[in-house]
Amino acid sequence: MTTTPKLSVLDLIPVRDGQTSAEAVRASIALARLADRAGYERYWFAEHHNMPSVASTTPPVLIAAAAASTERIRVGSGGVMLPNHAPLVVAEQFAALEALAPGRIDLGIGRAPGSDPVITQLLRISGPTADVDRFPDHIADILALLSPDGATLRLTSGREYAIQATPAATEVPTLWLLGSSDYSAKLAAELGLPYVFANHFSGEGLERALELYRSGYRPSEAHPEPETFLTANVVVAPTAEEAAERALPQLRAMARLRLSRPMRPLETVDQALAAPRDSDAEQLIDAMRHRWIIGDADAAAAELRTLATRHGVEEIMVSPVAGARADEPRDAAPGREQSLTLLAEALAA
């Protein structure tokens, strides 16, 4: 039987040429409101640092803004890169978010730095961070700190000291482990936690990661069954031709990243179409294009149904990566809005 998946959104807050961070953020908050109205399940913000084309550097701040601007959709992180932060700070931030929007907060946690080696080192020497080698311990600490009972620290004197993320929590965010390798799949299974494979970024090893997670899952009180969904880069437009054009700026940006070329704000569709040919980039773009979902609404909906059925999931989180045309408003994202609207309508039909 073919599965019609629920839809969610992953947002990196793209910044295009000539656009300010403030304009990019306003466009994303408007996109979250649209997703809320259109029936999307959840809206997550990624964490990336020092990238000219990405404004999603602080998920907790963005989640608070999106929660205040929406009514029913779950909002969360996709994800908080835990090595950049002290576990207690993460727990306190998301406990506060849960208090602001009870029952609507997801805490997605990743093990990657979300930045280049220089920024990773800067974070480690300039503030409290978490030892990446103690990632499983820190996950357990966050779960304990978020619980209504809190955690207990044993001091060197032998006395026990109670610690809580908030003084009187009644509900806690849902914690998800994120990853693009076997490591997080195995850890999520061992801890009895929901898990998401970063299919939109990697695409390699998806089947193995899901098999490791499902076959090794140890039921927990909060999650008696394994819970997972897929992510996918998606561009939907009234025609396949327009979708292909709107996909080009992000495809070219990803090619630059993988070729270790200097990053810059996203090109507009017009700039990408006018750019000179680049055989190295075009090879990468062709390979990526086959893994992305790019097309008109009916074709995209059919691909998502096939993807969900093939991998046995009931939800797909789309990263709407449609580029903008030069004459479109800088504080809006018409192409991304179009993708979400057309996709929701096609899957509901």
Coordinates of C-alpha atoms in Angstrom, one line a residue:
M1 CA 0.0 0.0 0.0
T2 CA 1.3 3.5 -0.9
T3 CA 2.0 5.8 2.0
T4 CA 0.9 9.4 1.9
P5 CA 3.3 11.0 4.4
K6 CA 2.7 13.8 6.8
L7 CA 4.9 16.8 5.9
S8 CA 7.3 18.9 8.0
V9 CA 9.9 21.6 7.2
L10 CA 13.6 22.0 7.8
D11 CA 14.8 25.6 7.5
L12 CA 18.4 26.8 7.2
I13 CA 17.2 30.4 6.6
P14 CA 19.0 30.9 3.2
V15 CA 20.5 34.4 2.6
R16 CA 20.6 35.4 -1.0
D17 CA 22.7 38.1 -2.8
G18 CA 21.6 41.6 -1.7
Q19 CA 19.5 40.3 1.2
T20 CA 20.2 41.1 4.9
S21 CA 20.0 38.6 7.7
A22 CA 16.9 40.5 9.1
E23 CA 15.1 40.1 5.7
A24 CA 16.0 36.4 5.5
V25 CA 14.7 35.8 9.0
R26 CA 11.5 37.7 8.3
A27 CA 11.0 35.5 5.2
S28 CA 11.5 32.3 7.3
I29 CA 9.1 33.4 10.0
A30 CA 6.5 34.1 7.3
L31 CA 7.2 30.6 5.9
A32 CA 6.6 29.1 9.3
R33 CA 3.2 30.8 9.5
L34 CA 2.4 29.4 6.1
A35 CA 3.4 25.9 7.1
D36 CA 1.3 26.2 10.3
R37 CA -1.8 27.2 8.2
A38 CA -1.1 24.5 5.6
G39 CA -1.1 21.6 8.1
Y40 CA 2.6 20.8 8.3
E41 CA 3.5 18.7 11.3
R42 CA 6.7 20.4 12.5
Y43 CA 9.1 23.2 11.6
W44 CA 12.8 22.9 12.5
F45 CA 15.7 25.3 12.3
A46 CA 19.2 24.0 11.7
E47 CA 22.4 25.2 13.4
H48 CA 25.3 26.4 11.1
H49 CA 28.0 29.0 11.8
N50 CA 30.0 31.5 9.7
M51 CA 28.3 30.7 6.4
P52 CA 27.3 33.7 4.2
S53 CA 24.3 31.9 2.8
V54 CA 22.9 30.6 6.0
A55 CA 21.3 32.6 8.8
S56 CA 20.2 29.8 11.1
T57 CA 22.9 30.2 13.7
T58 CA 20.8 30.1 16.9
P59 CA 18.0 27.6 16.9
P60 CA 16.5 28.5 20.3
V61 CA 16.1 32.1 19.4
L62 CA 14.5 31.2 16.1
I63 CA 12.2 28.6 17.7
A64 CA 10.9 31.2 20.2
A65 CA 10.1 33.6 17.4
A66 CA 8.4 30.9 15.3
A67 CA 6.4 29.6 18.3
A68 CA 5.2 33.1 19.0
S69 CA 4.1 33.5 15.4
T70 CA 2.3 30.2 14.9
E71 CA -0.6 28.4 16.6
R72 CA -0.4 24.6 16.3
I73 CA 2.7 23.4 14.5
R74 CA 5.6 21.8 16.5
V75 CA 8.8 23.9 16.4
G76 CA 12.3 22.7 17.1
S77 CA 15.9 22.3 16.2
G78 CA 17.3 20.3 13.4
G79 CA 19.4 20.4 15.2
V80 CA 21.4 21.8 18.1
M81 CA 25.0 20.8 17.6
L82 CA 25.7 19.6 21.1
P83 CA 29.6 19.8 21.0
N84 CA 29.2 23.6 20.7
H85 CA 27.2 24.0 23.9
A86 CA 27.1 23.1 27.6
P87 CA 24.4 20.4 28.2
L88 CA 22.9 22.4 31.1
V89 CA 22.5 25.5 28.9
V90 CA 20.7 23.4 26.2
A91 CA 18.4 21.9 28.8
E92 CA 17.6 25.3 30.2
Q93 CA 16.9 26.8 26.8
F94 CA 14.6 24.1 25.7
A95 CA 12.8 23.8 29.1
A96 CA 12.1 27.5 28.7
L97 CA 10.8 27.0 25.2
E98 CA 8.6 24.2 26.4
A99 CA 7.2 26.6 29.0
L100 CA 6.5 29.2 26.3
A101 CA 4.8 26.7 23.9
P102 CA 3.8 23.6 25.9
G103 CA 3.5 20.4 23.9
R104 CA 5.0 22.0 20.7
I105 CA 8.8 21.8 21.2
D106 CA 11.2 19.3 19.6
L107 CA 14.9 19.2 20.7
G108 CA 16.8 17.7 17.8
I109 CA 20.5 17.1 18.7
G110 CA 23.4 16.4 16.5
R111 CA 27.0 15.4 17.1
A112 CA 28.6 17.4 14.2
P113 CA 30.0 20.9 14.8
G114 CA 27.9 22.6 12.1
S115 CA 30.9 24.7 11.2
D116 CA 34.4 24.7 9.8
P117 CA 37.4 23.7 11.9
V118 CA 38.4 27.3 12.7
I119 CA 35.0 28.2 14.0
T120 CA 34.8 24.9 15.9
Q121 CA 38.1 25.7 17.7
L122 CA 36.9 29.3 18.3
L123 CA 33.8 28.0 20.1
R124 CA 35.9 25.6 22.2
I125 CA 38.3 28.3 23.4
S126 CA 35.8 31.2 23.9
G127 CA 32.9 29.6 25.8
P128 CA 31.4 26.5 27.5
T129 CA 31.1 23.6 25.1
A130 CA 30.7 19.8 25.4
D131 CA 33.3 17.2 24.8
V132 CA 32.3 15.3 21.7
D133 CA 33.7 12.1 23.1
R134 CA 31.2 12.2 25.9
F135 CA 28.2 12.7 23.6
P136 CA 26.2 9.8 25.0
D137 CA 26.7 11.0 28.6
H138 CA 25.6 14.5 27.7
I139 CA 22.4 13.2 26.0
A140 CA 21.6 11.3 29.2
D141 CA 22.3 14.4 31.2
I142 CA 20.0 16.6 29.1
L143 CA 17.2 14.0 29.4
A144 CA 17.6 14.0 33.2
L145 CA 17.8 17.7 33.5
L146 CA 14.7 18.2 31.4
S147 CA 12.6 15.8 33.4
P148 CA 10.3 17.1 36.1
D149 CA 12.4 15.2 38.7
G150 CA 15.6 16.8 37.5
A151 CA 19.1 15.3 38.0
T152 CA 21.3 14.7 41.1
L153 CA 25.0 15.6 41.3
R154 CA 27.2 13.9 43.9
L155 CA 29.7 16.4 45.2
T156 CA 33.2 15.4 46.2
S157 CA 32.1 15.7 49.8
G158 CA 29.6 13.0 49.2
R159 CA 26.6 15.3 49.5
E160 CA 24.0 15.1 46.8
Y161 CA 23.0 18.3 44.9
A162 CA 19.7 18.6 43.0
I163 CA 19.7 20.2 39.5
Q164 CA 16.8 21.1 37.3
A165 CA 16.5 22.9 34.0
T166 CA 13.5 24.7 35.3
P167 CA 12.1 24.7 38.9
A168 CA 8.6 23.3 38.2
A169 CA 8.5 21.6 34.8
T170 CA 5.4 19.6 34.0
E171 CA 6.1 18.8 30.3
V172 CA 9.3 18.2 28.4
P173 CA 10.4 18.7 24.8
T174 CA 10.6 15.6 22.6
L175 CA 14.3 14.8 22.2
W176 CA 15.4 13.5 18.7
L177 CA 18.9 12.2 17.8
L178 CA 20.1 13.4 14.4
G179 CA 22.9 12.0 12.2
S180 CA 24.3 11.0 8.9
S181 CA 26.2 7.9 10.0
D182 CA 25.8 4.7 11.9
Y183 CA 26.8 6.2 15.2
S184 CA 23.7 8.2 16.0
A185 CA 21.4 5.4 14.7
K186 CA 22.9 2.9 17.1
L187 CA 22.9 5.4 20.0
A188 CA 19.3 6.4 19.4
A189 CA 18.4 2.7 19.4
E190 CA 20.3 2.0 22.6
L191 CA 18.6 5.0 24.4
G192 CA 15.1 4.4 23.1
L193 CA 14.9 7.8 21.4
P194 CA 13.4 9.0 18.1
Y195 CA 16.0 9.3 15.3
V196 CA 16.4 11.2 12.0
F197 CA 19.0 10.5 9.3
A198 CA 20.2 13.6 7.5
N199 CA 19.1 12.4 4.1
H200 CA 18.9 15.9 2.7
F201 CA 22.6 16.4 3.3
S202 CA 24.2 13.0 2.8
G203 CA 21.9 10.5 1.1
E204 CA 24.5 7.8 1.5
G205 CA 23.9 5.0 4.0
L206 CA 20.2 5.7 4.6
E207 CA 19.0 2.1 4.4
R208 CA 21.8 0.8 6.7
A209 CA 21.1 3.6 9.3
L210 CA 17.4 2.8 9.4
E211 CA 18.0 -0.9 9.7
L212 CA 20.5 -0.5 12.5
Y213 CA 18.1 1.8 14.3
R214 CA 15.0 -0.4 13.9
S215 CA 16.7 -3.7 14.5
G216 CA 18.6 -2.6 17.6
Y217 CA 15.8 -0.5 19.2
R218 CA 15.4 -0.8 22.9
P219 CA 11.9 0.4 24.0
S220 CA 11.9 3.3 26.5
E221 CA 9.0 4.5 28.7
A222 CA 8.5 7.6 26.6
H223 CA 9.0 5.8 23.3
P224 CA 8.0 2.2 23.3
E225 CA 8.4 1.9 19.5
P226 CA 11.1 3.3 17.2
E227 CA 10.1 6.6 15.6
T228 CA 11.8 8.1 12.6
F229 CA 11.2 10.1 9.4
L230 CA 13.1 11.2 6.3
T231 CA 14.5 14.5 5.2
A232 CA 14.7 15.6 1.6
N233 CA 15.6 18.7 -0.5
V234 CA 12.5 19.8 -2.4
V235 CA 11.6 22.4 -5.0
V236 CA 8.1 22.4 -6.3
A237 CA 6.7 24.8 -8.9
P238 CA 3.8 25.0 -11.4
T239 CA 6.0 23.5 -14.1
A240 CA 9.0 21.2 -14.0
E241 CA 11.0 23.8 -15.9
E242 CA 10.4 26.5 -13.3
A243 CA 11.3 24.0 -10.5
A244 CA 14.6 23.2 -12.2
E245 CA 15.5 26.9 -12.5
R246 CA 14.6 27.6 -8.9
A247 CA 16.7 24.6 -7.7
L248 CA 19.8 25.9 -9.4
P249 CA 21.1 28.5 -6.9
Q250 CA 21.1 26.0 -4.0
L251 CA 22.6 23.2 -6.2
R252 CA 25.4 25.5 -7.2
A253 CA 26.0 26.5 -3.6
M254 CA 26.3 22.9 -2.5
A255 CA 28.7 22.2 -5.3
R256 CA 30.9 25.1 -4.2
L257 CA 30.8 23.7 -0.6
R258 CA 31.9 20.2 -1.8
L259 CA 34.6 21.6 -4.0
S260 CA 36.0 23.6 -1.0
R261 CA 35.5 26.9 -2.8
P262 CA 34.8 30.2 -1.0
M263 CA 31.2 30.4 0.1
R264 CA 29.1 33.5 -0.6
P265 CA 25.4 34.5 -0.4
L266 CA 23.1 32.4 -2.6
E267 CA 22.8 33.5 -6.1
T268 CA 19.4 34.6 -7.5
V269 CA 17.9 32.3 -10.1
D270 CA 18.8 35.0 -12.7
Q271 CA 22.5 35.0 -11.6
A272 CA 22.6 31.2 -11.6
L273 CA 21.2 30.9 -15.1
A274 CA 23.6 33.5 -16.4
A275 CA 26.7 32.0 -14.8
P276 CA 29.4 30.5 -17.0
R277 CA 29.7 26.8 -17.4
D278 CA 31.8 24.9 -14.8
S279 CA 32.4 21.3 -15.6
D280 CA 33.5 20.3 -12.1
A281 CA 30.5 21.8 -10.5
E282 CA 28.1 20.5 -13.1
Q283 CA 29.2 16.9 -12.4
L284 CA 28.3 17.3 -8.7
I285 CA 25.1 19.2 -9.5
D286 CA 23.9 16.3 -11.8
A287 CA 24.6 13.8 -9.1
M288 CA 22.8 15.8 -6.4
R289 CA 19.8 16.7 -8.7
H290 CA 18.9 13.0 -8.9
R291 CA 18.6 12.7 -5.1
W292 CA 16.5 15.9 -4.7
I293 CA 12.8 16.2 -5.5
I294 CA 12.4 18.8 -8.2
G295 CA 9.3 19.1 -10.3
D296 CA 5.7 20.1 -10.5
A297 CA 3.3 19.3 -7.7
D298 CA 2.0 16.0 -8.9
A299 CA 5.4 14.6 -9.7
A300 CA 6.8 15.8 -6.4
A301 CA 3.9 14.3 -4.4
A302 CA 4.3 11.0 -6.2
E303 CA 8.1 10.9 -5.4
L304 CA 7.4 11.7 -1.7
R305 CA 4.8 8.9 -1.5
T306 CA 7.3 6.5 -3.1
L307 CA 10.1 7.5 -0.8
A308 CA 7.8 7.1 2.3
T309 CA 6.6 3.7 1.2
R310 CA 10.0 2.4 0.3
H311 CA 11.5 3.3 3.7
G312 CA 8.5 2.6 5.9
V313 CA 8.0 6.1 7.3
E314 CA 4.9 8.2 7.8
E315 CA 6.5 11.6 7.7
I316 CA 8.9 13.4 5.5
M317 CA 10.6 16.7 6.5
V318 CA 11.3 18.8 3.4
S319 CA 14.0 21.4 3.1
P320 CA 12.4 23.9 0.7
V321 CA 15.4 25.0 -1.3
A322 CA 13.8 27.0 -4.1
G323 CA 15.8 30.1 -5.1
A324 CA 14.5 33.6 -5.6
R325 CA 14.3 35.7 -8.7
A326 CA 16.0 39.1 -8.7
D327 CA 12.7 41.1 -8.8
E328 CA 11.1 39.3 -5.9
P329 CA 10.8 40.9 -2.4
R330 CA 13.9 40.5 -0.2
D331 CA 11.8 40.0 3.0
A332 CA 9.8 37.1 1.5
A333 CA 10.5 33.8 -0.1
P334 CA 7.9 33.3 -2.9
G335 CA 9.7 30.2 -4.3
R336 CA 9.9 28.5 -1.0
E337 CA 6.3 29.5 -0.1
Q338 CA 5.2 28.1 -3.5
S339 CA 6.9 24.8 -2.8
L340 CA 5.2 24.3 0.5
T341 CA 1.8 25.3 -0.7
L342 CA 1.8 23.2 -3.9
L343 CA 3.2 20.2 -2.1
A344 CA 0.6 20.3 0.7
E345 CA -2.3 20.7 -1.8
A346 CA -1.0 17.8 -4.0
L347 CA -0.6 15.4 -1.1
A348 CA -4.0 16.3 0.3
A349 CA -5.7 15.6 -3.1

